[in-house]
Tab-separated table of C-alpha atoms and ligand atoms in Angstrom:
chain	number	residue	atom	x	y	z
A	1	UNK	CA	17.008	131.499	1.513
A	2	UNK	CA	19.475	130.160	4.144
A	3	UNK	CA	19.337	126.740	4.809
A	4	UNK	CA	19.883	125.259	8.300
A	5	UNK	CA	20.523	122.056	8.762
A	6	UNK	CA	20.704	119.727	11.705
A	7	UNK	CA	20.967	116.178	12.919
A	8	UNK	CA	18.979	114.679	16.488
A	9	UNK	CA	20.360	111.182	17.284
A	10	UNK	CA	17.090	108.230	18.094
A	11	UNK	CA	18.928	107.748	21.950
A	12	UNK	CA	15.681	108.555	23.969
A	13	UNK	CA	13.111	110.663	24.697
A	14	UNK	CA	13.613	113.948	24.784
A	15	UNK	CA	13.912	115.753	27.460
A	16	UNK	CA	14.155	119.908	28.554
A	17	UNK	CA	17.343	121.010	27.758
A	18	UNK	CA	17.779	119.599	24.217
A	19	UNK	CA	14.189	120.937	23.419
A	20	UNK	CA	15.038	124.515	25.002
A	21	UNK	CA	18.490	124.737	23.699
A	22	UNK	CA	18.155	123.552	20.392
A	23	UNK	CA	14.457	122.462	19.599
A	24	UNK	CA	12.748	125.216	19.938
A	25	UNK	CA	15.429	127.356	18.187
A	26	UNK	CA	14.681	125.099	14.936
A	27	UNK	CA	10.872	125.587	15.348
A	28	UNK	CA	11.482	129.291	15.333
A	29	UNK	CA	13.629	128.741	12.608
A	30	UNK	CA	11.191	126.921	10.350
A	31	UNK	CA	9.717	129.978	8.929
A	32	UNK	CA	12.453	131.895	7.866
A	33	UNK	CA	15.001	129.375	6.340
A	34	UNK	CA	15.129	126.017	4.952
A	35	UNK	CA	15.165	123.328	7.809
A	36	UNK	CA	16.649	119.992	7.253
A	37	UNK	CA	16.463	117.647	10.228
A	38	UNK	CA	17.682	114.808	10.342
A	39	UNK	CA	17.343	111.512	12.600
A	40	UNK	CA	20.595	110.773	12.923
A	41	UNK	CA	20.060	107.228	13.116
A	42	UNK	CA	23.489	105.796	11.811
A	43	UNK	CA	25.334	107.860	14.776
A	44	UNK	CA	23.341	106.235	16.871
A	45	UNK	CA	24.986	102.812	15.794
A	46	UNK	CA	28.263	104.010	17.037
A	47	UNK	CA	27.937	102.790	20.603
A	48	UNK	CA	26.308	99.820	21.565
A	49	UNK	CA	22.637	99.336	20.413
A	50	UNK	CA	19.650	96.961	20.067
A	51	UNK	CA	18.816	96.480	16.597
A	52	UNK	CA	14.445	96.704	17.608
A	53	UNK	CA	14.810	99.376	19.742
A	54	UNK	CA	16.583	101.600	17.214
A	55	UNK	CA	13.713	101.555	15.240
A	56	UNK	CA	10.980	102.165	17.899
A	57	UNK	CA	13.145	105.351	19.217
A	58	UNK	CA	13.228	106.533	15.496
A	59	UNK	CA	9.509	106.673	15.171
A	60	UNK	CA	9.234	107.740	18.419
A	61	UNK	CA	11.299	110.675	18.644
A	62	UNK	CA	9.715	111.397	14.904
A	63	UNK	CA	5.870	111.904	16.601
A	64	UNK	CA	7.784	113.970	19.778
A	65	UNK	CA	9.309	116.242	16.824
A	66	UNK	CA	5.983	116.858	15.220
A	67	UNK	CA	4.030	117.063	18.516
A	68	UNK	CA	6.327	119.695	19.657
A	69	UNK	CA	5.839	122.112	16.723
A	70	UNK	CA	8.291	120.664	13.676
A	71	UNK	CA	6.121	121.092	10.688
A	72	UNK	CA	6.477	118.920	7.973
A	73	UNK	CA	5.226	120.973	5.258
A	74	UNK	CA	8.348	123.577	5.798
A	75	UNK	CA	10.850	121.126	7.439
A	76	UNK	CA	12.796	118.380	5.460
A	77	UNK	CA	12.367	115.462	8.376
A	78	UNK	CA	14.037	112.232	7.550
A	79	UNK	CA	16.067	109.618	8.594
A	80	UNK	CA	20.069	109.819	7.640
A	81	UNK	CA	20.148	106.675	6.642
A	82	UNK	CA	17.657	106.847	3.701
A	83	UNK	CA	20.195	109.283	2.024
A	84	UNK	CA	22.844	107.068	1.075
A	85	UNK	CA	25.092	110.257	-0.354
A	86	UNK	CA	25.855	110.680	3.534
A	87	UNK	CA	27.964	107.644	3.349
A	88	UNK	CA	29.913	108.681	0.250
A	89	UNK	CA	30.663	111.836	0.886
A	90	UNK	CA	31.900	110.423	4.445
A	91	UNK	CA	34.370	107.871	2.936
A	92	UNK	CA	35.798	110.963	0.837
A	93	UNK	CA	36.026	112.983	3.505
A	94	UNK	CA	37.763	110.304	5.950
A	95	UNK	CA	40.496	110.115	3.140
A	96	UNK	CA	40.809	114.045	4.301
A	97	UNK	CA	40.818	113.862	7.363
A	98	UNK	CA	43.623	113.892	9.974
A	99	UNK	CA	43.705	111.349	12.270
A	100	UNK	CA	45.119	113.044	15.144
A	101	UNK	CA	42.455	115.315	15.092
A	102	UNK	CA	39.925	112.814	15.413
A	103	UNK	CA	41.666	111.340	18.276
A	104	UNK	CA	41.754	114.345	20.370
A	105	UNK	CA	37.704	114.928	20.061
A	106	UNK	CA	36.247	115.093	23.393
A	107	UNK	CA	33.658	112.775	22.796
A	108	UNK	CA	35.776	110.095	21.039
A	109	UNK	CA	37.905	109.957	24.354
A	110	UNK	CA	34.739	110.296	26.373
A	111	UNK	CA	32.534	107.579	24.326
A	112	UNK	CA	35.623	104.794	24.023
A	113	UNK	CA	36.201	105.271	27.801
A	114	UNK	CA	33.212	104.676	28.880
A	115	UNK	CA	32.013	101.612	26.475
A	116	UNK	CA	35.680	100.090	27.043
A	117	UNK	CA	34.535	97.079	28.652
A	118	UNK	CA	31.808	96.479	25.661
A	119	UNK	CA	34.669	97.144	23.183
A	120	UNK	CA	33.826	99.695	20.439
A	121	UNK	CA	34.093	100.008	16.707
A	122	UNK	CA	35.272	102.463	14.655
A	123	UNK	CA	32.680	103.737	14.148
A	124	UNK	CA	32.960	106.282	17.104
A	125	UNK	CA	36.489	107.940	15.566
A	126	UNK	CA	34.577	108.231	12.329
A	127	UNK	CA	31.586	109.678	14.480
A	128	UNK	CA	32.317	113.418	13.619
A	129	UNK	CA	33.476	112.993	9.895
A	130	UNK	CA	29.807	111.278	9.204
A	131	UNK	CA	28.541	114.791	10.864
A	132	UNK	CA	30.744	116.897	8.161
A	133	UNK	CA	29.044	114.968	5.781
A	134	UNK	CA	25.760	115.262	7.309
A	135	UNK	CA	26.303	119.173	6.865
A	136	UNK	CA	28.480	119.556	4.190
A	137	UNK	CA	26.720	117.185	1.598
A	138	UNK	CA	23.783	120.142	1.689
A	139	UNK	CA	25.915	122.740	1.672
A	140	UNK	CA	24.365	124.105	4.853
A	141	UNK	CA	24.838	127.658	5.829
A	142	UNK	CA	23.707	126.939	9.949
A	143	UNK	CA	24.051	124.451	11.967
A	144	UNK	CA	21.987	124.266	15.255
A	145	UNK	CA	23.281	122.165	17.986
A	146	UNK	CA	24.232	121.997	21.195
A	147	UNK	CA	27.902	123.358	23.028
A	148	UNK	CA	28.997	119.640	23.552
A	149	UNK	CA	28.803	119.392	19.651
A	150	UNK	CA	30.888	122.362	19.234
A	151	UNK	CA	34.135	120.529	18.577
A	152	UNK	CA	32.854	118.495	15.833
A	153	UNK	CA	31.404	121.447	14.005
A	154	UNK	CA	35.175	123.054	14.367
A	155	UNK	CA	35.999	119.844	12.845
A	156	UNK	CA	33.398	119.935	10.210
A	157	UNK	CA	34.433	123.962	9.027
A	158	UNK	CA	38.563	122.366	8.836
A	159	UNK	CA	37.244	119.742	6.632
A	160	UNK	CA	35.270	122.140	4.249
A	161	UNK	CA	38.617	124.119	3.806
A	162	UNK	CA	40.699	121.529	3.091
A	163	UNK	CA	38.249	119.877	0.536
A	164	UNK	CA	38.077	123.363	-0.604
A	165	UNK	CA	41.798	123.917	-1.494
A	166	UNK	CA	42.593	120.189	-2.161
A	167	UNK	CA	39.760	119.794	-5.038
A	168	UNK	CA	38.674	122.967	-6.024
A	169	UNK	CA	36.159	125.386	-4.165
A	170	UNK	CA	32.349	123.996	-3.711
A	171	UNK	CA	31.511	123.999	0.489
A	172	UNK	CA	30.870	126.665	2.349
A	173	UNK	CA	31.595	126.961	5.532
A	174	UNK	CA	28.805	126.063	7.673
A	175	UNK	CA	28.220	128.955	10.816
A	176	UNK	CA	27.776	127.156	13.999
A	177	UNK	CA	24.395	128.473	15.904
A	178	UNK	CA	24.503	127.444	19.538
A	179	UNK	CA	21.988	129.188	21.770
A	180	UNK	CA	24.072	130.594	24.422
A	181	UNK	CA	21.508	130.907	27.699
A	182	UNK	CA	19.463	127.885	27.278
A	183	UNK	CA	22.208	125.610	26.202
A	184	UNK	CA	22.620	125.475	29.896
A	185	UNK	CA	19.744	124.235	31.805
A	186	UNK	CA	21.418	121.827	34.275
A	187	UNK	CA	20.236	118.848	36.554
A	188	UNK	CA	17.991	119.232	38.859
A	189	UNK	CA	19.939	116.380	40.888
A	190	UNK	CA	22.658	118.635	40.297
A	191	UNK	CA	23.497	122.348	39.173
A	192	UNK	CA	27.087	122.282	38.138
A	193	UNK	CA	26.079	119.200	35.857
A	194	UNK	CA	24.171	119.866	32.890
A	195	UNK	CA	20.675	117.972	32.541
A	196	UNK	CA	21.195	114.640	30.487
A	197	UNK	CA	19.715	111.565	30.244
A	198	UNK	CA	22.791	110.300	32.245
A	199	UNK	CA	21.349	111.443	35.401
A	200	UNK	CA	17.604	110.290	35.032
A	201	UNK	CA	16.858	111.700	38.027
A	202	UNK	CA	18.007	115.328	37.722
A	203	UNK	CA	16.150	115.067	33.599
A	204	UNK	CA	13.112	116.163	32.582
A	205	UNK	CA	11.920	114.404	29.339
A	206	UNK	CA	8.915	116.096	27.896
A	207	UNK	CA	6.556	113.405	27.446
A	208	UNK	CA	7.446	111.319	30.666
A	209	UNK	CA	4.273	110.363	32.778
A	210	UNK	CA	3.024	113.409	34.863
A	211	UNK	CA	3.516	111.644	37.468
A	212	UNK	CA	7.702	111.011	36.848
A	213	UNK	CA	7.799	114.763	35.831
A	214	UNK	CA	5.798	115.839	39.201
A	215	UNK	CA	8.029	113.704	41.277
A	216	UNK	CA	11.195	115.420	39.685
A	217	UNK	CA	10.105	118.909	40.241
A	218	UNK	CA	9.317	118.306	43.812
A	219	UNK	CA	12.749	116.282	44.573
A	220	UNK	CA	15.120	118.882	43.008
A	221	UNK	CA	17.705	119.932	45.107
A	222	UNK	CA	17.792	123.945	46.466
A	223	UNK	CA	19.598	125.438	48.766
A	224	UNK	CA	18.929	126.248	53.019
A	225	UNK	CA	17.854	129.390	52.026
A	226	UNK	CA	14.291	130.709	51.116
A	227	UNK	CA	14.660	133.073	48.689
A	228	UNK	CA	13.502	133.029	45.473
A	229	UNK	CA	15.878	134.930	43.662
A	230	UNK	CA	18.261	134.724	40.797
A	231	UNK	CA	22.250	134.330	41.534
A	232	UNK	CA	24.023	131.679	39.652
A	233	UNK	CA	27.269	131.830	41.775
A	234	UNK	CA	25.481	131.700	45.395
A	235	UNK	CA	22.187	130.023	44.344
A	236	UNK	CA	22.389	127.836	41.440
A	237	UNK	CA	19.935	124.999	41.291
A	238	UNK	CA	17.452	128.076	42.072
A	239	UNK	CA	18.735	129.944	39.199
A	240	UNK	CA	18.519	126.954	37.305
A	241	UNK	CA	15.179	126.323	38.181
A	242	UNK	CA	14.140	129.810	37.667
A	243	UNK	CA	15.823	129.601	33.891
A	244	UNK	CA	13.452	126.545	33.404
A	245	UNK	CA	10.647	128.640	34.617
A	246	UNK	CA	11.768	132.109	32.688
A	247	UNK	CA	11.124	129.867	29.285
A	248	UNK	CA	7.832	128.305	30.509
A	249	UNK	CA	6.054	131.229	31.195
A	250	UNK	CA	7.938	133.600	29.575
A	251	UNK	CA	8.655	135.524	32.813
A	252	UNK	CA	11.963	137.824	33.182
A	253	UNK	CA	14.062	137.177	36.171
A	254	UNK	CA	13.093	139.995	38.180
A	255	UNK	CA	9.121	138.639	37.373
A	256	UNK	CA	9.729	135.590	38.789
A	257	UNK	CA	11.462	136.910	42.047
A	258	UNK	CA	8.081	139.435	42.472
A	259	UNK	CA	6.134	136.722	41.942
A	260	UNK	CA	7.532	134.070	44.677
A	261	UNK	CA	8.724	137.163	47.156
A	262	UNK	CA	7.640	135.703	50.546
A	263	UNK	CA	7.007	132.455	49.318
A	264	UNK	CA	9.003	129.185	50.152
A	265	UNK	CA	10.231	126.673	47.436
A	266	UNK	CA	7.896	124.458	47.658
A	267	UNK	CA	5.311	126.407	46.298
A	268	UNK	CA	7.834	127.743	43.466
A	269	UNK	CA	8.093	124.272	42.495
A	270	UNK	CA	4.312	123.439	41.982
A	271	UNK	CA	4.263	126.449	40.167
A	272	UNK	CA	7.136	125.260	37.797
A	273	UNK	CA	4.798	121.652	37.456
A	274	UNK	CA	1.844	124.049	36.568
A	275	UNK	CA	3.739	125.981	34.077
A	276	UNK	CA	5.352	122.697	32.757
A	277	UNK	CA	2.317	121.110	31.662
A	278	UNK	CA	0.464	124.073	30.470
A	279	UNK	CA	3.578	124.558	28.279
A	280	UNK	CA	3.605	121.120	26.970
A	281	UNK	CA	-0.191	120.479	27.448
A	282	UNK	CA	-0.606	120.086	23.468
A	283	UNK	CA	2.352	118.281	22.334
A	284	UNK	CA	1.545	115.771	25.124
A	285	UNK	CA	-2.073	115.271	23.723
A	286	UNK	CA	-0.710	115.896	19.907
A	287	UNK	CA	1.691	113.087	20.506
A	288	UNK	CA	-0.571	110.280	21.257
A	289	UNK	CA	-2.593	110.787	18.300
A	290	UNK	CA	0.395	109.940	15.397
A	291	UNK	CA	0.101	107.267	14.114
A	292	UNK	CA	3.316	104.886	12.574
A	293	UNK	CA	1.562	105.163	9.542
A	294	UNK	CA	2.030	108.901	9.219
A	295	UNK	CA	5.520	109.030	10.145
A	296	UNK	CA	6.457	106.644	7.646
A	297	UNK	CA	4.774	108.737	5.290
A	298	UNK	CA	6.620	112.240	6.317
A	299	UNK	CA	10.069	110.162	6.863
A	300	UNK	CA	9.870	108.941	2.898
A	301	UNK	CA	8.710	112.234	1.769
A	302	UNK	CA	11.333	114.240	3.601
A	303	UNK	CA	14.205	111.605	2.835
A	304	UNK	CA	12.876	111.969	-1.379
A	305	UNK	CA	13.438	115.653	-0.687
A	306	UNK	CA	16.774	115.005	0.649
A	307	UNK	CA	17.931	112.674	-1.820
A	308	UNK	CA	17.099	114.963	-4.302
A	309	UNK	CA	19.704	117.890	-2.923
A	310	UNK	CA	22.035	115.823	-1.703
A	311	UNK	CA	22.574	113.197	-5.032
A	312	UNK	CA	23.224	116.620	-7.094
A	313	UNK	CA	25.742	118.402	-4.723
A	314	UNK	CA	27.712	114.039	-4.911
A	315	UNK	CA	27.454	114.399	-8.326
A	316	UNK	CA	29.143	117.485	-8.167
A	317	UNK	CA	31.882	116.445	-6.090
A	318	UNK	CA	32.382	113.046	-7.508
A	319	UNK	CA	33.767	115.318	-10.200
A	320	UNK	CA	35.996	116.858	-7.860
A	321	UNK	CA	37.841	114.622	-6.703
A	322	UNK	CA	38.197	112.157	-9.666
A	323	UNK	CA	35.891	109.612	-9.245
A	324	UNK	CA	33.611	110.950	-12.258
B	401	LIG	N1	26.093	114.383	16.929
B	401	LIG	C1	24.922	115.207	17.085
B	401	LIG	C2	24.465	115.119	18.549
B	401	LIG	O1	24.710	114.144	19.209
B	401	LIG	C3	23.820	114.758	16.179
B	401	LIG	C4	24.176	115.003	14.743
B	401	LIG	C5	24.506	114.079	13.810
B	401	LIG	C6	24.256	116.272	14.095
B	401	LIG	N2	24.750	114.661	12.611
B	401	LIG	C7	24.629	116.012	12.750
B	401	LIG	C8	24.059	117.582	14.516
B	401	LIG	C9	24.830	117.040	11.839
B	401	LIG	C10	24.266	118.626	13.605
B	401	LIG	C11	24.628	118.336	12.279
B	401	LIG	O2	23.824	116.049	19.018
């Protein structure tokens, strides 16, 4: 059986486009490969962080995974940092890695930009070789993520190879799986931006308070038209909004555009808030019934089952490169 394997980082709640473009895909996935997912809590230390709050978003998005549909019983979930062979196999793969490349990564000129004033550490060049690892230490044949991690899985694939003719063959090269359609749900502040928790306004996070998600909706921006109807070039917060609503309800485009034919936006849009929370109805309720106690539980099971796979494929390359 394959086995797919990818990381989420504990940043904040999570909100429509991650769960369309990547969540769901790793739900579907759950019954026909081996899932890993991982918290990827020690990426999360690479910008500036608060030490409590870490913790809190770990558990947190933990319940939102299993509320949403991630089944424990199939799916390795666990926290990256209770697999220490991450680490090691990072240090060994830094030693590979050139450091031009990691200085021309998008998000390492994005990430030091922006947190220039806070100073940051290293950490954030060495952000993407901790990912190899992440990947490579399984020997992962997938990875599921989104298109602004696309770089570092190019990244990740050049590492494998050069491990791969410096010490001997043992990784494969991982396939990158981005979903193309719903990789692109955009704000609904803005539709040339994509949604993100950068513009809270324009982001929908799944288990906001109806009320937030309501007010959303209702305040995204249109167009002085009236149509309902589905051109990305001439009408594309509409088309955005329809995309939301094509995956709600499972509608095709030219559905949708029957449907609202003659009908204004505003009514469009309490129809996308009815579809929302019939769609996320039972994760909402799910959600509030996990307890800290249970995720603890899953987190050390799923990090024992990690540990196991991951120690035996160090061991391995320990050998490789001379250090056993
Ligand atoms: N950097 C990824 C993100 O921000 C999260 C991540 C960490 C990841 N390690 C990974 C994704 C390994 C895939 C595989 O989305």
């Amino acid at each position: 059986m394959k086995r797919v394997l990818t990381g989420i980082k504990p940043s904040g709640e999570i909100q429509l486009g991650n769960y369309l473009g990547m969540i769901k895909e790793i739900i579907d996935m759950q019954n026909k490969y081996e899932v890993l997912l991982m918290i990827a809590d020690l990426h999360a230390q690479t910008v500036p962080y608060n030490p409590k709050r870490l913790k809190i978003l770990t558990y947190d998005l933990a319940k939102s995974l299993i509320a949403l549909g991630i089944n424990p019983k199939k799916t390795i979930l666990f926290k990256q940092s209770d697999v220490p062979a991450h680490l090691y196999l990072s240090w060994v793969l830094t030693c590979i890695s050139p450091l031009g490349d990691l200085m021309r990564m998008h998000e390492f000129k994005e990430q030091s930009e922006r947190y220039k004033k806070e100073g940051v550490g290293a950490g954030i060049l060495l952000y993407p070789v901790l990912m190899a690892a992440d990947i490579l230490i399984y020997n992962a044949d997938i990875v599921p993520v989104g298109e602004d991690q696309r770089q570092h899985l190019e990244l990740t694939r050049e590492l494998a190879r050069r491990f791969n003719a410096r010490f001997g063959k043992f990784f494969k090269i991982p396939e990158i799986y981005i979903q193309k359609e719903t990789a692109k749900i955009m704000s609904l502040n803005d539709p040339n931006k994509k949604m993100s928790k950068s513009i809270p306004e324009g982001c929908l996070e799944i288990f906001d308070s109806e009320k937030n998600i309501k007010e959303k909706i209702l305040k995204a921006v249109t167009d002085s038209g009236n149509e309902v109807k589905y051109d990305p070039i001439n009408k594309p917060a509409i088309s955005n909004l329809m995309t939301i609503y094509k995956y709600l309800t499972k509608k095709s485009y030219s559905e949708i555009e029957e449907e609202f034919k003659g009908k204004g936006y505003y009514e469009f849009k309490l129809r996308i808030i009815e579809a929302f929370f019939d769609y996320f109805k039972e994760a909402r309720n799910i959600k509030k019934q996990i307890k800290n106690k249970d995720i603890e539980k899953i987190l050390k099971d799923g990090a024992n089952k990690a540990n196991k796979i991951a120690n035996k494929n160090l061991n391995i390359i320990l050998k490789k490169v001379g250090l056993r």
